[in-house]
Coordinates of C-alpha atoms in Angstrom, one line a residue:
G847 CA -16.9 6.5 68.9
G848 CA -18.5 8.4 72.0
G849 CA -20.9 11.1 72.1
G850 CA -20.3 14.7 72.2
G851 CA -18.7 14.7 75.7
G852 CA -19.2 16.7 78.5
G853 CA -20.1 20.4 78.5
G854 CA -22.8 20.5 75.9
G855 CA -22.2 19.0 72.3
L856 CA -25.0 21.2 70.8
L857 CA -25.6 25.0 70.1
S858 CA -29.2 25.8 69.3
P859 CA -30.1 29.1 67.4
S860 CA -32.2 30.1 70.4
E861 CA -28.9 30.2 72.3
H862 CA -26.7 32.1 69.8
V863 CA -29.0 34.1 67.4
G864 CA -28.8 37.9 68.7
Q865 CA -27.0 36.8 71.7
A866 CA -24.0 38.7 70.6
S867 CA -22.6 39.6 74.1
E868 CA -19.1 39.4 75.5
P869 CA -17.8 35.8 74.7
S870 CA -16.5 34.0 77.9
A871 CA -13.0 33.6 75.8
R872 CA -12.5 37.2 76.2
R873 CA -13.2 37.6 79.8
K874 CA -10.6 36.6 82.3
S875 CA -12.7 34.9 84.6
Q876 CA -13.9 31.4 83.4
S877 CA -17.1 29.9 85.3
F878 CA -17.4 26.4 86.0
G879 CA -19.4 24.1 83.4
S880 CA -21.4 20.9 83.7
D881 CA -20.3 18.0 82.2
G882 CA -23.9 16.9 81.5
D883 CA -24.2 14.5 84.1
G884 CA -24.7 17.1 86.5
V885 CA -20.8 17.0 87.7
V886 CA -19.3 20.3 88.0
T887 CA -15.9 20.4 86.0
E888 CA -13.6 22.9 85.1
H889 CA -13.7 22.2 81.5
R890 CA -16.0 24.3 79.3
R891 CA -16.5 23.7 75.7
I892 CA -14.5 26.7 74.0
L893 CA -17.4 27.6 71.4
D894 CA -20.2 28.9 73.8
A895 CA -23.1 30.8 72.8
P896 CA -21.8 34.0 73.1
L897 CA -18.8 33.6 70.7
M898 CA -21.1 31.5 68.3
A899 CA -23.1 34.7 68.0
H900 CA -20.3 37.0 67.0
I901 CA -18.8 34.3 64.6
S902 CA -22.3 33.6 63.0
L903 CA -22.3 37.6 61.8
G904 CA -19.7 36.1 59.2
L905 CA -21.5 33.1 58.1
P906 CA -23.6 32.9 55.2
A907 CA -26.9 34.0 55.8
V908 CA -28.7 30.7 55.0
L909 CA -26.6 29.1 58.0
R910 CA -27.1 31.7 60.7
A911 CA -30.0 30.1 62.5
Q912 CA -28.5 26.7 62.0
S913 CA -27.7 24.6 65.2
W914 CA -24.3 23.4 65.5
K915 CA -23.0 19.8 67.0
L916 CA -19.7 18.9 68.2
L917 CA -17.7 16.6 65.8
Y918 CA -14.3 16.4 67.5
S919 CA -12.9 17.8 70.9
L920 CA -9.4 17.2 71.6
R921 CA -10.1 17.0 75.5
T922 CA -12.8 14.3 74.7
H923 CA -11.2 12.4 71.8
G924 CA -7.8 12.6 72.2
A925 CA -4.7 14.9 70.2
S926 CA -4.5 12.6 67.3
F927 CA -4.9 14.0 63.8
S928 CA -6.2 10.8 62.7
T929 CA -9.2 10.9 64.9
L930 CA -9.7 14.6 64.0
A931 CA -9.7 13.5 60.3
R932 CA -11.8 10.6 61.1
R933 CA -14.6 12.4 62.8
V934 CA -14.9 15.5 60.4
R935 CA -14.8 13.6 57.2
G936 CA -17.9 13.7 54.8
H937 CA -19.0 17.2 56.5
A938 CA -19.1 20.0 54.1
V939 CA -19.6 22.7 56.5
T940 CA -17.0 22.9 59.8
L941 CA -16.1 25.4 62.1
L942 CA -12.6 24.7 63.9
V943 CA -12.1 26.9 67.1
L944 CA -9.2 26.4 69.3
R945 CA -7.3 27.6 72.5
T946 CA -3.7 28.4 73.0
A947 CA -1.4 27.9 75.8
R948 CA -1.4 31.8 75.9
D949 CA -5.4 31.7 76.4
E950 CA -5.9 32.9 72.4
V951 CA -8.9 31.7 71.1
L952 CA -9.3 31.5 67.0
G953 CA -10.1 29.4 64.4
G954 CA -11.7 29.1 60.9
F955 CA -14.8 28.1 58.9
A956 CA -14.7 25.9 55.9
T957 CA -17.4 25.2 53.4
R958 CA -16.1 22.4 51.8
E959 CA -15.5 18.7 53.1
W960 CA -11.7 18.1 54.2
D961 CA -9.9 15.8 51.8
F962 CA -7.3 14.1 54.2
S963 CA -6.5 11.6 51.7
A964 CA -2.9 13.1 49.9
D965 CA 0.4 13.6 50.9
E966 CA 1.3 17.2 52.1
R967 CA 3.1 17.6 48.9
E968 CA 0.2 16.2 46.6
A969 CA -2.5 17.9 48.2
Q970 CA -4.9 20.3 46.3
Y971 CA -6.8 23.4 47.8
N972 CA -10.5 23.5 47.8
G973 CA -13.0 25.7 49.6
T974 CA -15.3 28.9 48.5
G975 CA -14.9 32.7 49.2
Q976 CA -17.5 31.9 52.1
S977 CA -14.8 30.5 54.5
F978 CA -13.0 32.7 56.8
L979 CA -10.6 33.0 59.9
F980 CA -11.5 34.5 63.0
R981 CA -10.0 35.5 66.6
V982 CA -11.4 36.7 69.7
N983 CA -9.5 39.9 70.7
P984 CA -8.5 40.3 74.5
M985 CA -10.3 43.0 76.4
P986 CA -8.1 45.9 76.3
V987 CA -6.3 46.8 79.7
D988 CA -7.2 50.5 79.3
A989 CA -11.0 49.7 78.4
E990 CA -11.1 47.8 81.4
N991 CA -10.0 50.7 83.4
G992 CA -12.5 52.7 81.6
D993 CA -10.5 55.1 79.7
E994 CA -12.7 57.0 77.2
N995 CA -9.6 57.8 74.7
V996 CA -9.2 54.2 73.9
K997 CA -11.4 52.6 71.2
P998 CA -11.5 48.7 72.2
A999 CA -11.1 46.0 69.4
P1000 CA -14.7 44.4 68.4
P1001 CA -15.0 40.8 70.7
V1002 CA -14.3 39.0 67.5
S1003 CA -12.4 39.8 64.4
I1004 CA -13.5 38.1 61.1
Y1005 CA -11.2 37.8 58.3
K1006 CA -13.2 37.3 55.0
W1007 CA -11.8 36.6 51.4
S1008 CA -9.4 39.1 50.0
R1009 CA -10.3 37.7 46.5
L1010 CA -6.4 37.5 45.9
N1011 CA -6.4 33.9 45.4
S1012 CA -8.4 31.0 45.8
Y1013 CA -6.2 29.1 48.6
F1014 CA -9.3 28.5 51.2
Q1015 CA -8.6 25.1 52.6
L1016 CA -6.1 22.6 52.5
G1017 CA -6.3 18.9 53.9
S1018 CA -3.5 16.3 54.0
T1019 CA -2.8 13.1 55.6
H1020 CA -1.6 14.7 58.7
S1021 CA -2.1 18.3 58.5
L1022 CA -5.0 21.0 57.4
A1023 CA -4.6 24.8 56.6
F1024 CA -6.7 27.7 56.0
G1025 CA -5.4 30.5 53.4
A1026 CA -1.9 30.8 51.8
G1027 CA 0.1 32.9 49.7
G1028 CA 2.4 35.8 51.2
E1029 CA 4.7 35.0 54.4
A1030 CA 2.4 32.1 55.8
F1031 CA -0.4 30.1 56.3
G1032 CA -3.5 31.9 57.7
L1033 CA -4.0 28.8 60.2
Y1034 CA -2.2 25.3 60.1
L1035 CA -2.2 22.6 62.1
G1036 CA -0.5 19.5 62.0
R1037 CA 2.1 17.1 63.0
D1038 CA 5.2 18.9 64.0
G1039 CA 8.8 17.6 63.9
L1040 CA 8.8 15.5 66.8
G1041 CA 5.9 13.5 65.6
Y1042 CA 3.3 15.2 67.8
D1043 CA -0.1 15.4 66.1
L1044 CA -2.2 18.2 67.5
A1045 CA 0.2 19.8 70.1
A1046 CA 0.8 23.0 68.1
G1047 CA 0.0 25.1 65.1
S1048 CA 0.8 28.2 63.6
S1049 CA -0.5 31.6 61.9
G1050 CA 0.5 34.0 59.9
T1051 CA -0.7 36.9 57.5
C1052 CA -1.7 35.1 54.3
D1053 CA -3.1 36.8 50.7
T1054 CA -6.4 34.8 50.8
Y1055 CA -7.6 36.4 54.0
K1056 CA -5.3 39.4 54.6
N1057 CA -5.8 38.3 58.0
E1058 CA -3.8 39.4 61.1
P1059 CA -1.7 36.5 62.9
L1060 CA -4.4 34.9 65.0
A1061 CA -2.4 34.3 67.7
P1062 CA -0.5 37.7 68.5
A1063 CA 0.7 36.8 72.0
S1064 CA 2.2 33.8 71.0
G1065 CA 3.6 34.8 67.9
V1066 CA 3.6 32.7 64.8
D1067 CA 3.6 29.6 66.4
F1068 CA 1.7 28.5 69.2
S1069 CA 0.9 25.6 71.6
I1070 CA -2.5 23.9 71.5
V1071 CA -4.6 23.6 74.9
D1072 CA -7.8 22.5 73.5
L1073 CA -9.2 22.2 70.0
E1074 CA -12.9 21.8 68.8
V1075 CA -14.4 21.1 65.3
W1076 CA -18.5 21.6 65.0
T1077 CA -20.9 21.3 61.8
I1078 CA -24.3 22.2 61.3
T1079 CA -27.4 19.7 62.4
S1080 CA -30.9 19.4 62.0
A1081 CA -31.0 17.7 65.4
H1082 CA -33.0 19.7 68.3
T1083 CA -31.5 17.8 71.1
E1084 CA -27.9 16.4 72.0
E1085 CA -29.6 12.9 71.9
E1086 CA -31.0 13.5 68.4
A1087 CA -27.2 14.8 67.6
R1088 CA -25.4 11.8 68.5
L1089 CA -27.7 9.6 66.9
E1090 CA -27.6 11.4 63.6
P1091 CA -26.0 9.2 60.8
P1092 CA -23.1 9.9 59.1
P1093 CA -23.1 12.1 56.0
K1094 CA -23.7 9.9 52.6
K1095 CA -20.4 10.0 50.5
P1096 CA -20.8 12.3 47.6
G1097 CA -20.2 11.1 44.2
S1098 CA -17.5 13.2 43.4
G1099 CA -14.4 14.5 45.3
G1100 CA -13.4 18.2 46.7
G1101 CA -12.5 19.5 43.2
R1102 CA -12.6 23.4 42.6
R1103 CA -16.7 23.7 42.9
R1104 CA -17.9 27.0 43.4

């Protein structure tokens, strides 16, 4: 396949460590980025350095100073679930981030390789208690107007393992999900009833992460306008990241290892 696409497919720790300013996803004005060839485009990566700085606060300490490379982008690689599955397969650590049609930004961090081999009815949960869900909180209107009585929400809410169950992550031939138990999956993406792969998703409160719904403006179901999956990398440049060999196949499948 192609490289990381435009807008930067590599995030180094020098860009995001200690840089927890307002994520651009939280601000209304989106500046224009370069597509990597010096051509100015309207499209920017969802995951930028300030957002990564906030998300990294929830990561295991050993991963906080890692670089991240883009594995899959809906805008670059198309909205096919099988393409997403092929591009993320083999990677033990992945960060999924998406933007809804209501401009909400949300996602999840997974700590085991996704297994997309089984039908949804036979699929098995895996993962570890280091996984989590997150959402970017909109800037409260009152806070923008300088009302001191309003306590603004944190820029990013991170929902960690509740210890109520171990339904961390679930992959199937045409879907992926984070968290279950209670009223809904914490986050679900997959083929809808019309056969569209990555046009929509859903999020409700689940027992695994005891999260608030991740797309409150949209409701339980949301439309997806952009989606990215990232993984850790030892590469220092986008060229190195692109030339990095695919991960070696592990000897065993994704059981309930801890």
